[in-house]
CSV table of C-alpha atoms in Angstrom, one decimal:
chain,number,residue,atom,x,y,z
A,317,MET,CA,23.7,8.2,72.3
A,318,LYS,CA,25.5,5.9,69.2
A,319,ARG,CA,22.7,8.1,66.8
A,320,MET,CA,24.1,11.1,68.1
A,321,PHE,CA,27.2,10.3,68.0
A,322,LEU,CA,26.4,9.3,63.8
A,323,SER,CA,25.0,12.3,63.9
A,324,SER,CA,27.8,15.1,64.5
A,325,ALA,CA,29.9,12.6,62.5
A,326,ALA,CA,27.6,13.7,60.3
A,327,ALA,CA,28.3,17.7,60.8
A,328,VAL,CA,31.7,17.1,60.9
A,329,GLY,CA,31.4,15.3,56.8
A,330,ALA,CA,29.2,18.3,55.6
A,331,ALA,CA,32.2,20.8,57.4
A,332,VAL,CA,34.5,19.2,55.7
A,333,LEU,CA,32.4,19.0,52.3
A,334,LEU,CA,31.6,23.1,51.7
A,335,SER,CA,34.5,23.7,53.4
A,336,ALA,CA,37.5,22.1,51.8
A,337,CYS,CA,37.8,24.7,48.7
A,338,SER,CA,35.6,27.2,46.9
A,339,GLY,CA,35.5,24.6,44.1
A,340,GLY,CA,37.8,26.4,41.7
A,341,ALA,CA,41.4,26.1,41.1
A,342,GLY,CA,43.9,28.1,43.8
A,343,ALA,CA,40.4,28.2,45.8
A,344,SER,CA,41.0,29.7,49.3
A,345,ALA,CA,41.3,28.1,52.9
A,346,PRO,CA,38.6,27.7,54.3
A,347,GLU,CA,36.3,30.9,56.0
A,348,SER,CA,37.3,30.4,60.3
A,349,ALA,CA,34.2,28.4,61.6
A,350,ALA,CA,32.7,31.9,63.1
A,351,SER,CA,32.0,33.3,59.6
A,352,GLY,CA,31.1,29.3,57.7
A,353,PRO,CA,33.3,27.8,55.0
A,354,LYS,CA,33.6,29.6,52.0
A,355,ALA,CA,31.7,27.0,49.8
A,356,LEU,CA,28.4,28.3,51.3
A,357,LEU,CA,25.8,29.6,48.6
A,358,LYS,CA,25.4,32.4,50.3
A,359,ALA,CA,27.5,34.1,53.0
A,360,GLY,CA,25.9,33.7,56.3
A,361,GLU,CA,23.7,31.5,55.7
A,362,PHE,CA,23.5,27.1,55.4
A,363,SER,CA,21.1,26.7,53.3
A,364,VAL,CA,18.8,22.5,54.2
A,365,CYS,CA,16.2,21.4,51.1
A,366,MET,CA,14.4,19.3,52.7
A,367,THR,CA,11.1,17.3,52.7
A,368,PRO,CA,9.6,17.5,56.2
A,369,GLN,CA,7.1,15.7,56.6
A,370,TYR,CA,9.2,12.3,57.8
A,371,LYS,CA,9.3,11.9,61.9
A,372,PRO,CA,10.8,12.2,63.5
A,373,LEU,CA,14.0,13.1,60.8
A,374,GLU,CA,11.8,16.4,59.7
A,375,PHE,CA,8.6,17.0,60.1
A,376,TYR,CA,7.5,20.8,61.0
A,377,LYS,CA,5.2,21.2,64.6
A,378,ASP,CA,1.8,20.4,64.9
A,379,GLY,CA,1.8,20.3,61.2
A,380,ASN,CA,2.7,24.3,60.7
A,381,THR,CA,4.1,24.6,58.0
A,382,GLY,CA,4.6,27.9,58.2
A,383,SER,CA,7.1,27.4,61.5
A,384,GLN,CA,11.0,26.3,60.7
A,385,PRO,CA,11.3,22.1,60.5
A,386,ILE,CA,12.4,20.3,64.0
A,387,GLY,CA,13.4,16.7,64.1
A,388,PHE,CA,16.9,14.7,64.0
A,389,ASP,CA,18.0,16.0,60.5
A,390,ALA,CA,16.0,19.3,61.0
A,391,ASP,CA,18.2,20.1,64.7
A,392,ALA,CA,21.1,19.0,63.6
A,393,ALA,CA,21.3,21.1,60.5
A,394,VAL,CA,20.5,23.8,63.0
A,395,ALA,CA,23.5,22.9,65.3
A,396,LEU,CA,26.2,22.4,62.1
A,397,ALA,CA,24.9,26.3,61.5
A,398,GLU,CA,25.5,27.3,65.0
A,399,SER,CA,28.7,25.9,65.4
A,400,TRP,CA,29.9,28.4,61.7
A,401,GLY,CA,27.8,30.8,63.1
A,402,VAL,CA,25.3,32.0,60.6
A,403,LYS,CA,22.0,30.7,60.2
A,404,ALA,CA,20.0,28.2,59.0
A,405,LYS,CA,18.2,28.1,56.2
A,406,PHE,CA,15.8,25.0,55.3
A,407,SER,CA,13.7,24.6,52.1
A,408,ASP,CA,10.3,22.7,52.3
A,409,VAL,CA,11.6,20.4,49.2
A,410,ALA,CA,9.2,17.6,47.2
A,411,PHE,CA,11.4,14.4,47.5
A,412,ASP,CA,12.2,13.1,44.3
A,413,GLY,CA,12.9,17.1,44.3
A,414,LEU,CA,15.6,17.0,46.0
A,415,MET,CA,18.8,15.4,44.4
A,416,PRO,CA,17.7,18.2,41.1
A,417,ALA,CA,17.3,21.1,43.7
A,418,LEU,CA,20.7,20.6,45.3
A,419,GLN,CA,22.4,20.8,42.3
A,420,ALA,CA,20.2,23.1,40.4
A,421,SER,CA,21.8,25.0,43.9
A,422,ARG,CA,19.2,25.9,44.7
A,423,CYS,CA,20.9,24.8,48.6
A,424,ASP,CA,24.5,24.1,49.9
A,425,VAL,CA,23.6,20.2,51.2
A,426,VAL,CA,20.7,17.7,51.0
A,427,TRP,CA,19.8,16.6,54.8
A,428,SER,CA,16.4,15.5,54.3
A,429,GLY,CA,16.7,11.1,56.0
A,430,LEU,CA,18.6,10.1,52.2
A,431,TYR,CA,20.0,7.1,51.9
A,432,VAL,CA,23.2,6.7,50.3
A,433,ASN,CA,23.2,4.7,46.6
A,434,ASP,CA,25.7,4.6,44.1
A,435,ALA,CA,23.6,6.8,41.3
A,436,ARG,CA,23.1,9.7,43.7
A,437,GLN,CA,26.9,9.7,44.5
A,438,GLN,CA,27.3,10.1,40.8
A,439,VAL,CA,26.7,13.2,40.8
A,440,ALA,CA,26.9,14.3,45.0
A,441,ASP,CA,28.9,13.7,48.1
A,442,ALA,CA,27.7,12.3,50.8
A,443,VAL,CA,28.2,12.0,54.8
A,444,PRO,CA,26.4,8.4,56.3
A,445,TYR,CA,25.2,9.4,59.3
A,446,LEU,CA,22.4,6.5,60.0
A,447,LYS,CA,23.0,3.2,60.3
A,448,THR,CA,18.6,2.3,59.2
A,449,GLY,CA,16.8,-0.4,56.8
A,450,SER,CA,14.1,-0.9,55.3
A,451,VAL,CA,10.7,-2.8,56.4
A,452,ILE,CA,7.1,-3.5,55.4
A,453,ILE,CA,4.3,-1.9,57.7
A,454,ALA,CA,1.0,-3.9,57.1
A,455,PRO,CA,-2.7,-4.0,59.5
A,456,GLN,CA,-2.2,-5.2,62.5
A,457,GLY,CA,-3.9,-9.7,62.0
A,458,SER,CA,-2.2,-9.0,57.7
A,459,ASP,CA,-1.5,-12.4,56.8
A,460,ILE,CA,1.7,-11.3,55.3
A,461,LYS,CA,4.6,-13.0,57.2
A,462,SER,CA,7.0,-13.1,55.8
A,463,VAL,CA,8.9,-12.1,51.6
A,464,ASP,CA,6.3,-14.9,49.8
A,465,ASP,CA,3.4,-13.3,51.3
A,466,LEU,CA,4.0,-10.7,49.6
A,467,ALA,CA,2.8,-13.1,46.2
A,468,GLY,CA,-0.1,-10.8,44.1
A,469,LYS,CA,0.1,-8.4,46.9
A,470,THR,CA,0.1,-4.6,46.4
A,471,ILE,CA,2.2,-2.2,47.7
A,472,ALA,CA,2.7,1.1,48.4
A,473,VAL,CA,5.6,3.4,48.0
A,474,LEU,CA,6.9,7.0,48.0
A,475,ALA,CA,8.1,8.0,45.0
A,476,GLY,CA,11.8,8.3,44.0
A,477,GLY,CA,13.0,6.6,46.6
A,478,ALA,CA,15.5,3.7,47.4
A,479,TYR,CA,12.4,2.3,48.6
A,480,GLU,CA,11.7,1.3,44.5
A,481,ALA,CA,14.6,-1.0,43.8
A,482,ASN,CA,13.9,-2.6,47.2
A,483,LEU,CA,10.8,-4.0,46.0
A,484,LYS,CA,11.9,-4.5,42.1
A,485,ASP,CA,13.7,-6.8,44.5
A,486,LEU,CA,10.9,-8.2,46.2
A,487,SER,CA,9.8,-8.8,43.2
A,488,ASN,CA,12.7,-10.3,41.5
A,489,THR,CA,12.6,-12.9,44.3
A,490,LEU,CA,9.5,-13.8,43.9
A,491,LYS,CA,9.3,-14.5,40.4
A,492,SER,CA,12.3,-16.5,40.7
A,493,LYS,CA,10.5,-19.3,43.5
A,494,GLY,CA,7.2,-19.4,40.2
A,495,LEU,CA,4.9,-16.9,42.7
A,496,ALA,CA,3.3,-14.5,41.6
A,497,ASP,CA,4.3,-10.9,41.7
A,498,LEU,CA,3.4,-8.1,44.4
A,499,VAL,CA,1.9,-4.3,42.9
A,500,GLN,CA,3.7,-1.7,43.3
A,501,GLN,CA,2.3,2.0,43.9
A,502,SER,CA,3.9,4.9,44.4
A,503,TYR,CA,2.8,8.1,46.4
A,504,PRO,CA,4.6,12.0,46.0
A,505,GLN,CA,3.6,11.2,50.3
A,506,ASN,CA,4.4,9.1,52.9
A,507,THR,CA,1.6,10.4,54.1
A,508,GLN,CA,0.2,9.2,51.4
A,509,THR,CA,1.2,6.0,51.6
A,510,THR,CA,-0.3,5.6,54.9
A,511,ALA,CA,-3.2,6.7,53.0
A,512,ALA,CA,-3.4,3.8,50.9
A,513,VAL,CA,-3.0,1.3,53.6
A,514,THR,CA,-6.0,2.3,56.4
A,515,ASN,CA,-8.1,2.8,52.9
A,516,GLY,CA,-7.7,-0.4,51.8
A,517,LYS,CA,-6.4,0.6,48.6
A,518,ALA,CA,-2.5,-1.0,49.3
A,519,ASP,CA,-2.2,-4.1,51.3
A,520,ALA,CA,0.9,-2.7,53.2
A,521,LEU,CA,3.5,0.3,52.5
A,522,ILE,CA,7.5,0.2,53.2
A,523,ASP,CA,9.7,2.9,54.3
A,524,ALA,CA,12.5,3.2,57.5
A,525,ASP,CA,12.7,1.3,60.4
A,526,VAL,CA,12.7,4.9,61.8
A,527,SER,CA,9.8,6.1,61.1
A,528,VAL,CA,7.6,2.7,62.7
A,529,GLY,CA,6.8,4.0,65.8
A,530,GLU,CA,5.0,7.7,64.3
A,531,ILE,CA,2.9,5.0,61.6
A,532,VAL,CA,1.7,3.3,63.9
A,533,GLU,CA,1.0,6.0,66.6
A,534,LYS,CA,-0.9,8.1,63.8
A,535,THR,CA,-2.8,5.3,62.6
A,536,GLY,CA,-3.8,4.4,66.2
A,537,GLY,CA,-2.5,1.6,66.0
A,538,LYS,CA,-3.7,0.6,63.7
A,539,LEU,CA,-0.7,-1.4,61.8
A,540,GLN,CA,2.6,-3.2,62.1
A,541,ALA,CA,5.7,-4.0,61.8
A,542,VAL,CA,6.3,-6.9,59.4
A,543,PRO,CA,9.7,-7.9,61.2
A,544,GLY,CA,12.0,-10.6,58.7
A,545,ILE,CA,11.5,-8.4,55.2
A,546,PHE,CA,14.8,-6.9,55.3
A,547,GLU,CA,18.2,-6.2,56.9
A,548,THR,CA,18.9,-3.4,58.9
A,549,ASP,CA,21.4,-2.8,56.3
A,550,ALA,CA,21.1,0.5,54.9
A,551,VAL,CA,22.3,4.2,56.2
A,552,PHE,CA,21.5,7.4,55.9
A,553,GLY,CA,23.6,10.2,53.9
A,554,VAL,CA,24.2,14.4,53.9
A,555,TYR,CA,24.4,14.8,50.6
A,556,ALA,CA,26.3,18.8,49.0
A,557,LYS,CA,27.5,18.8,45.9
A,558,LYS,CA,30.8,17.2,44.4
A,559,ILE,CA,34.1,19.3,45.2
A,560,PHE,CA,36.8,19.6,42.3
A,561,CYS,CA,40.0,21.3,44.2
A,562,SER,CA,43.2,22.0,42.8
A,563,ASN,CA,46.8,21.6,44.1
């Protein structure tokens, strides 16, 4: 129930972002909920950029890329569109291309399991909707039990995400203790980070806590989360282009 509440808050927040103004001086009041906010790029359509490879947040049912994405984020976006009486349209964008796509006006919002951080908020407005945290996922029987155990280990990570910053922090912690540094391997897709560990190319991977169940299931229980490495102190957010309103 808590997560559904947070998702509803994100929907309301996204509505406020898009309804606040049409982006220029003398902007008129928002349209009614039946037609959606005037700030939509295309009337009658709520366009969403996401990377549908992140179950349970956004994914294609049975891997059918020709279908509409489903999941926690995708369903919330559809619900918001329906509340406006418009159609949700999804654009499948590589994870590291999400924010550039928003800046290029390819979509109204990015709703794709992105952490809220200062760097992204420099170029876009964010509405938090889900508290989460990073987690280290390693093979069953791994000797990784603590931060110190990551010394000299190879960690697979999604390129262009906040997890790279998390690994940098861990690296600094190891070096401050005089321990061997960890090795970072970046991949363009989450599925590739999992494959790197199961294939023995990496000792562990880093991902969000919400993804653990899916990863464990898909690997037949070969991988497991390593508790105690990170705090649950991050949030996912919906991003829209910065709004400039005048009186």
